[in-house]
Amino acid sequence: MSWIGIAGGEKRWTDPQVFSAALGSRDKLLAKGSLMIETRLSPDGRPQTLLAYERSHPWPGSLSLQAIPGGSLVLVMCQGGEVFHTLLDYPADSRTDVLRVTFSWDSERRWGRLALERPESDTVALRETPAPPPLVLEDIHTMTRRPQLCRTDRDVVFFAVSDEIEPVGPLPSVLGNTPVSTPRGPRALGELKLGDTVLTRDSGPVPVLHAVSRVVPALGSFQPVRLRAPYLGLKRDLVMAPHQRLVIGGTEVEYIFGRESVLVPAVSLVNGFAAVHEEGHLLVRYAQVLLPGHSAFMSAGAALESLYVGRLRRDRERLGASVLAECPPRLMPEQHRSGYQVLRPFEAITLAEARAA
């Protein structure tokens, strides 16, 4: 199992298999799990209460997670007479306005971790914590289903709770049924595995070193984007995460931008024509492949960036916290990001319209 509660926008969902039995016992605990919160940064630099909840029965308990101007996350939890407090400092980054915070705990191991990510970049900050108290299942149900009983900042996009230790860092970002060009014809991305070969934009056939997939809430920086054919030369629609990027080249790129190729994040194409946000999903499973270099594999006429890991293999803590924790060390490459220009939304839409004309 994984996600058991999701709250964001109009969505308020809890897994009936978990909570129908648990609510008969007010003190049933979630001994292992993760709390994920995604928020936009405050434009006026004020403190943000990402999530706060307090109760008095069957025993006193509370949870408070705040983002402090200047770059700090503060988490305080109380269960009965036990008080847990931890803080994570992170470097300020004026280039991004979205933060994803993941707090994970395992009571049996007496372990906890607070992590911060910026979906628009490769930045990850981690801190392992002293043993935190487990969350009470009824509290999770109440925070998710009864928002009037908890406090969340107006800039919070969503929060979700999982009964697993959720990975942080490089994430899969393309729908698993996406066709990928291989020497033997198209294959579904989610079916690729170690030893398979894919066709890339600039390096020809290359081997797959590792394949990953992950189920995530279909909200915020995970909400699927549908790229629509024939824009950007697509032969069919493709669905991917907002920050998945395409490598685009051709005469239009050279004429408009003076470069051989550019990078286009899927979210930059959303204008109701070239791309649209997919609605109606609660959860979505994304997949990706790890290739030897920072390559773009071919799919339906488009070149999609493969999983970028940079020098992740040199950081054991970050590697162990990621979806690549099970990748054999001998297969982990070091990658250097190509120096393509990343288009802004109005530039990306201009290019899409030119390519579809």
Short mmCIF file of N, CA and C in Angstrom, two decimals, residues 33-38 50-51 63-68 71-77 84-91 99-106 109-118 123-132 135 160 165-169 317-318 321:
data_model
loop_
_atom_site.label_atom_id
_atom_site.label_comp_id
_atom_site.label_asym_id
_atom_site.label_seq_id
_atom_site.Cartn_x
_atom_site.Cartn_y
_atom_site.Cartn_z
N GLY A 33 5.47 5.85 7.96
CA GLY A 33 4.77 6.56 6.89
C GLY A 33 5.49 7.84 6.49
N SER A 34 4.81 8.61 5.65
CA SER A 34 5.34 9.88 5.15
C SER A 34 4.21 10.88 5.03
N LEU A 35 4.51 12.11 5.40
CA LEU A 35 3.61 13.25 5.20
C LEU A 35 4.26 14.17 4.19
N MET A 36 3.60 14.39 3.06
CA MET A 36 4.13 15.25 2.01
C MET A 36 3.25 16.49 1.90
N ILE A 37 3.89 17.66 1.81
CA ILE A 37 3.18 18.93 1.66
C ILE A 37 3.86 19.71 0.55
N GLU A 38 3.06 20.22 -0.38
CA GLU A 38 3.60 21.08 -1.42
C GLU A 38 2.98 22.47 -1.28
N LEU A 50 2.24 25.51 7.19
CA LEU A 50 1.93 24.55 6.14
C LEU A 50 0.84 23.59 6.59
N LEU A 51 0.89 23.18 7.85
CA LEU A 51 -0.15 22.31 8.39
C LEU A 51 -0.06 22.38 9.90
N LEU A 63 0.30 18.78 15.92
CA LEU A 63 1.32 18.78 14.87
C LEU A 63 1.38 20.16 14.27
N SER A 64 2.59 20.67 14.06
CA SER A 64 2.75 21.98 13.44
C SER A 64 3.99 21.95 12.55
N LEU A 65 3.81 22.33 11.27
CA LEU A 65 4.93 22.44 10.34
C LEU A 65 4.89 23.83 9.73
N GLN A 66 5.96 24.58 9.91
CA GLN A 66 6.01 25.96 9.44
C GLN A 66 7.23 26.19 8.56
N ALA A 67 7.05 27.08 7.57
CA ALA A 67 8.16 27.56 6.75
C ALA A 67 8.45 28.99 7.19
N ILE A 68 9.71 29.22 7.59
CA ILE A 68 10.11 30.51 8.15
C ILE A 68 10.90 31.28 7.10
N GLY A 71 14.63 30.69 5.06
CA GLY A 71 15.01 29.35 4.68
C GLY A 71 15.07 28.34 5.80
N SER A 72 14.00 28.19 6.59
CA SER A 72 13.95 27.18 7.64
C SER A 72 12.59 26.52 7.66
N LEU A 73 12.58 25.21 7.90
CA LEU A 73 11.36 24.46 8.19
C LEU A 73 11.40 24.05 9.65
N VAL A 74 10.30 24.24 10.36
CA VAL A 74 10.22 23.89 11.77
C VAL A 74 9.05 22.94 11.97
N LEU A 75 9.35 21.76 12.51
CA LEU A 75 8.33 20.75 12.77
C LEU A 75 8.26 20.50 14.27
N VAL A 76 7.06 20.60 14.84
CA VAL A 76 6.83 20.32 16.25
C VAL A 76 5.66 19.35 16.35
N MET A 77 5.86 18.25 17.09
CA MET A 77 4.81 17.26 17.30
C MET A 77 4.70 16.96 18.78
N PHE A 84 8.24 16.53 20.33
CA PHE A 84 9.28 16.31 19.32
C PHE A 84 9.45 17.60 18.53
N HIS A 85 10.71 18.01 18.33
CA HIS A 85 10.99 19.26 17.63
C HIS A 85 12.19 19.05 16.73
N THR A 86 12.09 19.50 15.48
CA THR A 86 13.24 19.45 14.58
C THR A 86 13.17 20.62 13.61
N LEU A 87 14.33 20.96 13.06
CA LEU A 87 14.43 22.11 12.16
C LEU A 87 15.33 21.75 11.00
N LEU A 88 14.97 22.22 9.81
CA LEU A 88 15.78 22.01 8.61
C LEU A 88 16.03 23.35 7.95
N ASP A 89 17.30 23.73 7.85
CA ASP A 89 17.67 24.93 7.11
C ASP A 89 17.92 24.55 5.66
N TYR A 90 17.56 25.44 4.76
CA TYR A 90 17.78 25.19 3.34
C TYR A 90 18.18 26.49 2.66
N PRO A 91 19.01 26.42 1.64
CA PRO A 91 19.45 27.65 0.96
C PRO A 91 18.32 28.30 0.20
N LEU A 99 7.83 24.69 -3.09
CA LEU A 99 8.57 23.78 -2.22
C LEU A 99 7.75 22.52 -1.99
N ARG A 100 8.44 21.38 -1.92
CA ARG A 100 7.81 20.12 -1.54
C ARG A 100 8.51 19.60 -0.30
N VAL A 101 7.77 19.44 0.77
CA VAL A 101 8.31 18.99 2.05
C VAL A 101 7.81 17.57 2.31
N THR A 102 8.73 16.67 2.69
CA THR A 102 8.34 15.30 3.02
C THR A 102 8.93 14.93 4.37
N PHE A 103 8.04 14.62 5.31
CA PHE A 103 8.45 14.14 6.63
C PHE A 103 8.13 12.65 6.70
N SER A 104 9.15 11.83 6.94
CA SER A 104 8.98 10.38 7.02
C SER A 104 9.42 9.88 8.39
N TRP A 105 8.79 8.80 8.85
CA TRP A 105 9.13 8.25 10.16
C TRP A 105 8.96 6.73 10.15
N ASP A 106 9.71 6.08 11.03
CA ASP A 106 9.61 4.63 11.25
C ASP A 106 9.81 4.39 12.74
N ARG A 109 12.18 1.52 13.96
CA ARG A 109 13.61 1.83 13.80
C ARG A 109 14.02 3.06 14.59
N ARG A 110 13.05 3.74 15.21
CA ARG A 110 13.30 4.99 15.94
C ARG A 110 14.05 5.97 15.04
N TRP A 111 13.45 6.19 13.87
CA TRP A 111 14.10 6.98 12.82
C TRP A 111 13.10 7.96 12.23
N GLY A 112 13.62 9.12 11.82
CA GLY A 112 12.80 10.09 11.11
C GLY A 112 13.65 10.86 10.12
N ARG A 113 12.99 11.49 9.14
CA ARG A 113 13.71 12.28 8.14
C ARG A 113 12.82 13.42 7.67
N LEU A 114 13.39 14.61 7.59
CA LEU A 114 12.71 15.78 7.04
C LEU A 114 13.45 16.16 5.76
N ALA A 115 12.71 16.29 4.67
CA ALA A 115 13.33 16.57 3.37
C ALA A 115 12.61 17.72 2.69
N LEU A 116 13.37 18.51 1.95
CA LEU A 116 12.80 19.59 1.17
C LEU A 116 13.31 19.50 -0.26
N GLU A 117 12.39 19.66 -1.21
CA GLU A 117 12.74 19.63 -2.63
C GLU A 117 12.13 20.84 -3.33
N ARG A 118 12.79 21.23 -4.41
CA ARG A 118 12.25 22.24 -5.31
C ARG A 118 11.93 21.55 -6.63
N THR A 123 17.49 20.62 -6.49
CA THR A 123 17.87 20.88 -5.11
C THR A 123 17.11 19.97 -4.16
N VAL A 124 17.86 19.30 -3.25
CA VAL A 124 17.27 18.49 -2.20
C VAL A 124 18.03 18.76 -0.91
N ALA A 125 17.32 19.03 0.18
CA ALA A 125 17.93 19.17 1.49
C ALA A 125 17.34 18.09 2.39
N LEU A 126 18.20 17.38 3.13
CA LEU A 126 17.77 16.27 3.97
C LEU A 126 18.28 16.46 5.39
N ARG A 127 17.49 15.96 6.35
CA ARG A 127 17.99 15.87 7.72
C ARG A 127 17.33 14.69 8.40
N GLU A 128 18.17 13.75 8.88
CA GLU A 128 17.64 12.68 9.71
C GLU A 128 17.42 13.23 11.11
N THR A 129 16.34 12.78 11.75
CA THR A 129 15.92 13.34 13.02
C THR A 129 15.98 12.28 14.12
N PRO A 130 15.95 12.72 15.39
CA PRO A 130 15.72 11.76 16.46
C PRO A 130 14.37 11.09 16.29
N ALA A 131 14.11 10.07 17.08
CA ALA A 131 12.89 9.28 16.93
C ALA A 131 11.65 10.15 17.12
N PRO A 132 10.82 10.33 16.07
CA PRO A 132 9.59 11.10 16.21
C PRO A 132 8.44 10.19 16.67
N LEU A 135 2.15 9.11 13.90
CA LEU A 135 0.89 9.84 13.78
C LEU A 135 -0.27 8.94 14.15
N ALA A 160 -0.49 15.11 1.55
CA ALA A 160 -0.85 13.71 1.37
C ALA A 160 -0.07 12.88 2.37
N ILE A 165 7.74 4.77 3.48
CA ILE A 165 8.78 5.79 3.44
C ILE A 165 8.92 6.22 1.99
N GLU A 166 8.43 7.40 1.65
CA GLU A 166 8.43 7.85 0.26
C GLU A 166 9.81 8.38 -0.14
N PRO A 167 10.28 8.06 -1.35
CA PRO A 167 11.59 8.54 -1.79
C PRO A 167 11.56 10.03 -2.13
N VAL A 168 12.73 10.64 -2.07
CA VAL A 168 12.88 12.04 -2.47
C VAL A 168 14.07 12.12 -3.43
N GLY A 169 14.10 13.18 -4.22
CA GLY A 169 15.18 13.33 -5.19
C GLY A 169 14.67 13.14 -6.60
N GLU A 317 23.78 9.50 1.26
CA GLU A 317 22.53 9.80 1.96
C GLU A 317 21.42 10.12 0.96
N ARG A 318 21.70 10.99 0.00
CA ARG A 318 20.68 11.34 -0.99
C ARG A 318 20.35 10.15 -1.88
N ALA A 321 18.04 7.79 -0.20
CA ALA A 321 16.68 8.33 -0.01
C ALA A 321 15.89 8.39 -1.30
#
